[in-house]
PDB file of C-alpha atoms in Angstrom:
ATOM      1  CA  MET H1103       9.131   3.077   3.493  1.00 48.00           C
ATOM      2  CA  LYS H1104       7.495   0.050   1.934  1.00 64.00           C
ATOM      3  CA  ASN H1105       7.907  -1.172  -1.607  1.00 74.00           C
ATOM      4  CA  CYS H1106      11.489  -0.090  -2.098  1.00 74.00           C
ATOM      5  CA  PHE H1107      13.743  -2.052  -4.386  1.00 70.00           C
ATOM      6  CA  LYS H1108      17.216  -1.858  -5.799  1.00 74.00           C
ATOM      7  CA  THR H1109      17.755  -1.641  -9.550  1.00 75.00           C
ATOM      8  CA  ALA H1110      20.730  -2.893 -11.557  1.00 75.00           C
ATOM      9  CA  ARG H1111      22.064   0.689 -11.412  1.00 77.00           C
ATOM     10  CA  ASN H1112      22.637   0.102  -7.665  1.00 72.00           C
ATOM     11  CA  CYS H1113      19.969   2.690  -6.853  1.00 79.00           C
ATOM     12  CA  TRP H1114      17.220   2.209  -4.330  1.00 81.00           C
ATOM     13  CA  VAL H1115      13.841   3.462  -5.525  1.00 82.00           C
ATOM     14  CA  ALA H1116      10.492   3.748  -3.768  1.00 80.00           C
ATOM     15  CA  SER H1117       7.811   2.810  -6.262  1.00 83.00           C
ATOM     16  CA  GLU H1118       4.863   4.137  -4.246  1.00 86.00           C
ATOM     17  CA  SER H1119       6.311   7.644  -3.914  1.00 89.00           C
ATOM     18  CA  MET H1120       7.037   7.715  -7.656  1.00 91.00           C
ATOM     19  CA  GLU H1121       3.499   6.551  -8.416  1.00 92.00           C
ATOM     20  CA  VAL H1122       2.135   9.442  -6.356  1.00 93.00           C
ATOM     21  CA  VAL H1123       4.099  11.904  -8.513  1.00 95.00           C
ATOM     22  CA  TYR H1124       3.204  10.260 -11.835  1.00 96.00           C
ATOM     23  CA  ALA H1125      -0.471  10.011 -10.806  1.00 95.00           C
ATOM     24  CA  THR H1126      -0.640  13.813 -10.667  1.00 96.00           C
ATOM     25  CA  HIS H1127      -0.230  13.951 -14.445  1.00 97.00           C
ATOM     26  CA  PRO H1128      -3.625  14.793 -15.999  1.00 97.00           C
ATOM     27  CA  LEU H1129      -3.391  11.893 -18.489  1.00 97.00           C
ATOM     28  CA  VAL H1130      -2.842   9.231 -15.790  1.00 97.00           C
ATOM     29  CA  HIS H1131      -5.763   7.463 -14.096  1.00 95.00           C
ATOM     30  CA  ASN H1132      -3.824   4.553 -12.506  1.00 93.00           C
ATOM     31  CA  ILE H1133      -0.133   3.690 -12.595  1.00 94.00           C
ATOM     32  CA  PHE H1134       1.961   0.721 -11.508  1.00 94.00           C
ATOM     33  CA  VAL H1135       5.722   1.369 -11.553  1.00 94.00           C
ATOM     34  CA  HIS H1136       7.838  -1.784 -11.667  1.00 92.00           C
ATOM     35  CA  GLY H1137      11.519  -2.604 -11.516  1.00 88.00           C
ATOM     36  CA  THR H1138      13.786  -5.468 -10.519  1.00 87.00           C
ATOM     37  CA  PRO H1139      17.366  -5.846  -9.289  1.00 85.00           C
ATOM     38  CA  GLU H1140      18.215  -7.436 -12.659  1.00 88.00           C
ATOM     39  CA  GLU H1141      17.020  -4.484 -14.756  1.00 88.00           C
ATOM     40  CA  ARG H1142      18.545  -1.012 -15.069  1.00 86.00           C
ATOM     41  CA  ASP H1143      15.343   0.837 -15.923  1.00 90.00           C
ATOM     42  CA  LEU H1144      11.870   1.229 -14.543  1.00 92.00           C
ATOM     43  CA  ILE H1145       8.762   0.404 -16.502  1.00 94.00           C
ATOM     44  CA  ALA H1146       5.100   1.126 -15.857  1.00 95.00           C
ATOM     45  CA  ILE H1147       1.617  -0.072 -16.562  1.00 96.00           C
ATOM     46  CA  VAL H1148      -0.653   2.947 -16.934  1.00 96.00           C
ATOM     47  CA  SER H1149      -4.394   3.152 -17.207  1.00 95.00           C
ATOM     48  CA  PRO H1150      -4.842   6.556 -18.864  1.00 97.00           C
ATOM     49  CA  GLU H1151      -7.707   8.974 -18.361  1.00 96.00           C
ATOM     50  CA  ARG H1152     -10.017   8.104 -21.262  1.00 95.00           C
ATOM     51  CA  GLU H1153     -11.034  11.484 -22.734  1.00 95.00           C
ATOM     52  CA  PRO H1154      -7.889  13.572 -22.123  1.00 96.00           C
ATOM     53  CA  PHE H1155      -5.574  10.766 -23.263  1.00 96.00           C
ATOM     54  CA  THR H1156      -7.543  10.123 -26.456  1.00 94.00           C
ATOM     55  CA  LYS H1157      -7.507  13.844 -27.344  1.00 92.00           C
ATOM     56  CA  TRP H1158      -3.787  14.139 -26.537  1.00 94.00           C
ATOM     57  CA  ALA H1159      -2.942  11.033 -28.588  1.00 93.00           C
ATOM     58  CA  GLN H1160      -4.998  12.126 -31.593  1.00 89.00           C
ATOM     59  CA  LYS H1161      -3.319  15.535 -31.498  1.00 89.00           C
ATOM     60  CA  TYR H1162       0.105  13.842 -31.272  1.00 90.00           C
ATOM     61  CA  LEU H1163      -0.682  11.502 -34.197  1.00 87.00           C
ATOM     62  CA  SER H1164      -2.008  14.382 -36.291  1.00 83.00           C
ATOM     63  CA  ASN H1165       1.121  16.467 -35.598  1.00 82.00           C
ATOM     64  CA  SER H1166       3.461  13.547 -36.272  1.00 79.00           C
ATOM     65  CA  ALA H1167       1.756  13.031 -39.628  1.00 68.00           C
ATOM     66  CA  GLY H1168       3.002  16.500 -40.571  1.00 66.00           C
ATOM     67  CA  GLY H1169      -0.457  18.004 -40.430  1.00 57.00           C
ATOM     68  CA  LYS H1170      -1.415  15.916 -43.456  1.00 55.00           C
ATOM     69  CA  ALA H1171      -3.979  13.960 -41.494  1.00 51.00           C
ATOM     70  CA  ALA H1172      -6.719  16.508 -40.981  1.00 50.00           C
ATOM     71  CA  LYS H1173      -8.349  14.612 -38.162  1.00 62.00           C
ATOM     72  CA  ILE H1174      -7.358  11.176 -36.975  1.00 63.00           C
ATOM     73  CA  GLN H1175     -10.153   9.362 -35.157  1.00 77.00           C
ATOM     74  CA  LEU H1176      -9.125   6.297 -33.209  1.00 84.00           C
ATOM     75  CA  SER H1177     -10.846   4.486 -30.385  1.00 90.00           C
ATOM     76  CA  PHE H1178      -9.422   4.650 -26.889  1.00 94.00           C
ATOM     77  CA  GLU H1179      -8.324   1.007 -27.176  1.00 94.00           C
ATOM     78  CA  ASP H1180      -6.554   1.709 -30.499  1.00 93.00           C
ATOM     79  CA  VAL H1181      -4.788   4.729 -29.032  1.00 93.00           C
ATOM     80  CA  CYS H1182      -3.643   2.691 -26.006  1.00 95.00           C
ATOM     81  CA  SER H1183      -2.180  -0.037 -28.234  1.00 94.00           C
ATOM     82  CA  ASN H1184      -0.393   2.365 -30.604  1.00 93.00           C
ATOM     83  CA  LYS H1185       3.393   1.999 -30.110  1.00 93.00           C
ATOM     84  CA  ALA H1186       4.152   5.554 -31.284  1.00 92.00           C
ATOM     85  CA  VAL H1187       1.641   6.967 -28.801  1.00 94.00           C
ATOM     86  CA  CYS H1188       3.144   4.896 -25.976  1.00 95.00           C
ATOM     87  CA  LYS H1189       6.655   6.151 -26.805  1.00 94.00           C
ATOM     88  CA  ALA H1190       5.421   9.756 -26.865  1.00 95.00           C
ATOM     89  CA  PHE H1191       3.625   9.134 -23.579  1.00 97.00           C
ATOM     90  CA  VAL H1192       6.895   7.941 -22.013  1.00 96.00           C
ATOM     91  CA  ALA H1193       8.492  11.246 -23.047  1.00 95.00           C
ATOM     92  CA  GLU H1194       5.526  13.106 -21.568  1.00 96.00           C
ATOM     93  CA  LEU H1195       5.876  11.206 -18.275  1.00 96.00           C
ATOM     94  CA  GLN H1196       9.644  11.780 -18.199  1.00 96.00           C
ATOM     95  CA  HIS H1197       9.077  15.512 -18.635  1.00 96.00           C
ATOM     96  CA  HIS H1198       6.540  15.397 -15.788  1.00 97.00           C
ATOM     97  CA  ALA H1199       9.053  13.506 -13.612  1.00 95.00           C
ATOM     98  CA  PHE H1200      11.734  16.108 -14.347  1.00 95.00           C
ATOM     99  CA  LYS H1201       9.375  18.991 -13.495  1.00 96.00           C
ATOM    100  CA  ASN H1202       8.518  17.257 -10.211  1.00 96.00           C
ATOM    101  CA  ASN H1203      12.165  16.709  -9.221  1.00 94.00           C
ATOM    102  CA  LEU H1204      12.306  12.952  -9.593  1.00 92.00           C
ATOM    103  CA  LEU H1205      15.853  11.644  -9.946  1.00 90.00           C
ATOM    104  CA  PRO H1206      16.927  10.279 -13.351  1.00 90.00           C
ATOM    105  CA  GLU H1207      16.855   6.719 -12.010  1.00 89.00           C
ATOM    106  CA  GLU H1208      13.191   7.305 -11.071  1.00 90.00           C
ATOM    107  CA  HIS H1209      12.182   8.074 -14.649  1.00 93.00           C
ATOM    108  CA  ILE H1210      10.136   5.497 -16.523  1.00 94.00           C
ATOM    109  CA  ALA H1211      11.806   4.015 -19.609  1.00 94.00           C
ATOM    110  CA  ALA H1212       8.805   2.194 -21.121  1.00 95.00           C
ATOM    111  CA  VAL H1213       5.073   2.090 -20.588  1.00 97.00           C
ATOM    112  CA  HIS H1214       2.144  -0.140 -21.447  1.00 96.00           C
ATOM    113  CA  CYS H1215      -1.189   1.658 -21.685  1.00 96.00           C
ATOM    114  CA  ASP H1216      -4.016  -0.523 -20.394  1.00 95.00           C
ATOM    115  CA  PRO H1217      -7.444   0.792 -21.437  1.00 94.00           C
ATOM    116  CA  THR H1218      -9.075  -0.969 -18.465  1.00 91.00           C
ATOM    117  CA  PRO H1219      -8.821   0.963 -15.192  1.00 88.00           C
ATOM    118  CA  PHE H1220      -7.169  -1.130 -12.489  1.00 84.00           C
ATOM    119  CA  GLU H1221     -10.273  -1.038 -10.311  1.00 82.00           C
ATOM    120  CA  HIS H1222     -12.308  -2.665 -13.141  1.00 80.00           C
ATOM    121  CA  SER H1223      -9.787  -5.380 -14.001  1.00 74.00           C
ATOM    122  CA  SER H1224     -10.525  -8.995 -13.201  1.00 71.00           C
ATOM    123  CA  GLY H1225      -7.256  -9.398 -11.309  1.00 71.00           C
ATOM    124  CA  GLY H1226      -8.312  -7.915  -7.945  1.00 81.00           C
ATOM    125  CA  LEU H1227      -5.464  -5.418  -8.068  1.00 84.00           C
ATOM    126  CA  PHE H1228      -6.702  -3.254  -5.174  1.00 81.00           C
ATOM    127  CA  THR H1229      -7.280  -3.871  -1.502  1.00 78.00           C
ATOM    128  CA  SER H1230     -10.540  -2.746   0.102  1.00 74.00           C
ATOM    129  CA  THR H1231      -8.799   0.566   0.897  1.00 75.00           C
ATOM    130  CA  LEU H1232      -7.856   1.013  -2.791  1.00 77.00           C
ATOM    131  CA  LYS H1233      -4.176   0.300  -2.271  1.00 82.00           C
ATOM    132  CA  LEU H1234      -2.446  -1.473  -5.155  1.00 86.00           C
ATOM    133  CA  ARG H1235      -1.561  -5.105  -4.467  1.00 87.00           C
ATOM    134  CA  ARG H1236       1.887  -5.051  -6.033  1.00 87.00           C
ATOM    135  CA  ASN H1237       2.521  -8.804  -5.946  1.00 88.00           C
ATOM    136  CA  ILE H1238      -0.838  -9.536  -7.595  1.00 90.00           C
ATOM    137  CA  ALA H1239      -0.299  -6.748 -10.160  1.00 90.00           C
ATOM    138  CA  THR H1240       3.132  -8.217 -10.973  1.00 90.00           C
ATOM    139  CA  LYS H1241       1.611 -11.656 -11.584  1.00 92.00           C
ATOM    140  CA  PHE H1242      -1.376 -10.212 -13.489  1.00 92.00           C
ATOM    141  CA  TYR H1243       0.860  -8.232 -15.878  1.00 92.00           C
ATOM    142  CA  LYS H1244       3.775 -10.712 -15.955  1.00 94.00           C
ATOM    143  CA  MET H1245       3.846 -11.156 -19.755  1.00 95.00           C
ATOM    144  CA  ILE H1246       3.503  -7.445 -20.447  1.00 94.00           C
ATOM    145  CA  LEU H1247       6.222  -6.567 -17.934  1.00 94.00           C
ATOM    146  CA  GLY H1248       8.543  -9.066 -19.636  1.00 93.00           C
ATOM    147  CA  GLN H1249       7.809  -7.518 -23.041  1.00 94.00           C
ATOM    148  CA  LEU H1250       8.486  -4.009 -21.710  1.00 94.00           C
ATOM    149  CA  PHE H1251      11.833  -5.043 -20.205  1.00 93.00           C
ATOM    150  CA  ALA H1252      12.739  -6.695 -23.525  1.00 92.00           C
ATOM    151  CA  GLU H1253      11.870  -3.461 -25.395  1.00 90.00           C
ATOM    152  CA  VAL H1254      14.022  -1.401 -23.032  1.00 89.00           C
ATOM    153  CA  ASP H1255      16.913  -3.867 -23.308  1.00 81.00           C
ATOM    154  CA  ASN H1256      16.709  -3.877 -27.122  1.00 77.00           C
ATOM    155  CA  LYS H1257      16.577  -0.084 -27.245  1.00 65.00           C
ATOM    156  CA  GLU H1258      19.804   0.221 -25.269  1.00 50.00           C
ATOM    157  CA  THR H1259      21.687  -2.470 -27.201  1.00 42.00           C
ATOM    158  CA  PRO H1260      23.066  -0.973 -30.425  1.00 41.00           C
ATOM    159  CA  SER H1261      22.973  -3.234 -33.425  1.00 39.00           C
ATOM    160  CA  ILE H1262      26.381  -4.121 -34.773  1.00 36.00           C
ATOM    161  CA  PRO H1263      26.581  -4.194 -38.583  1.00 39.00           C
ATOM    162  CA  GLN H1264      28.151  -7.352 -39.985  1.00 36.00           C
TER     163      GLN H1264
END
């Protein structure tokens, strides 16, 4: 199988087979799962389905506000950049992974929601047969991938009071 890599957990993972599973979630339009031998966890760049994701996110934000916000109206771009929505989306994707029998090391730890579908991005992320060009996607999203790994690393490192 192509596109397999080993994580810092000493586990081999096949990113393409995981992407197939995650892509079956109704909120996911495109997904790029990424990991490195230096990192314990997997991260992902997701281009969500515009309408369903916006409705789901607004419902989540309304519920998290304790029902006080009668109706929160945010643009798709605002919803995609909302950190609380992204964290809730990670939980949603982890639940989907569990239901579809993905191993714990195949669960995504952090996600960046890109409002631009991969096929419309300026990076040429797909081949003519609509297969993701992983090396180009890695270069295209290099800064974002670094930020996601930093978030995951900070989340796992407990702060020590002084």
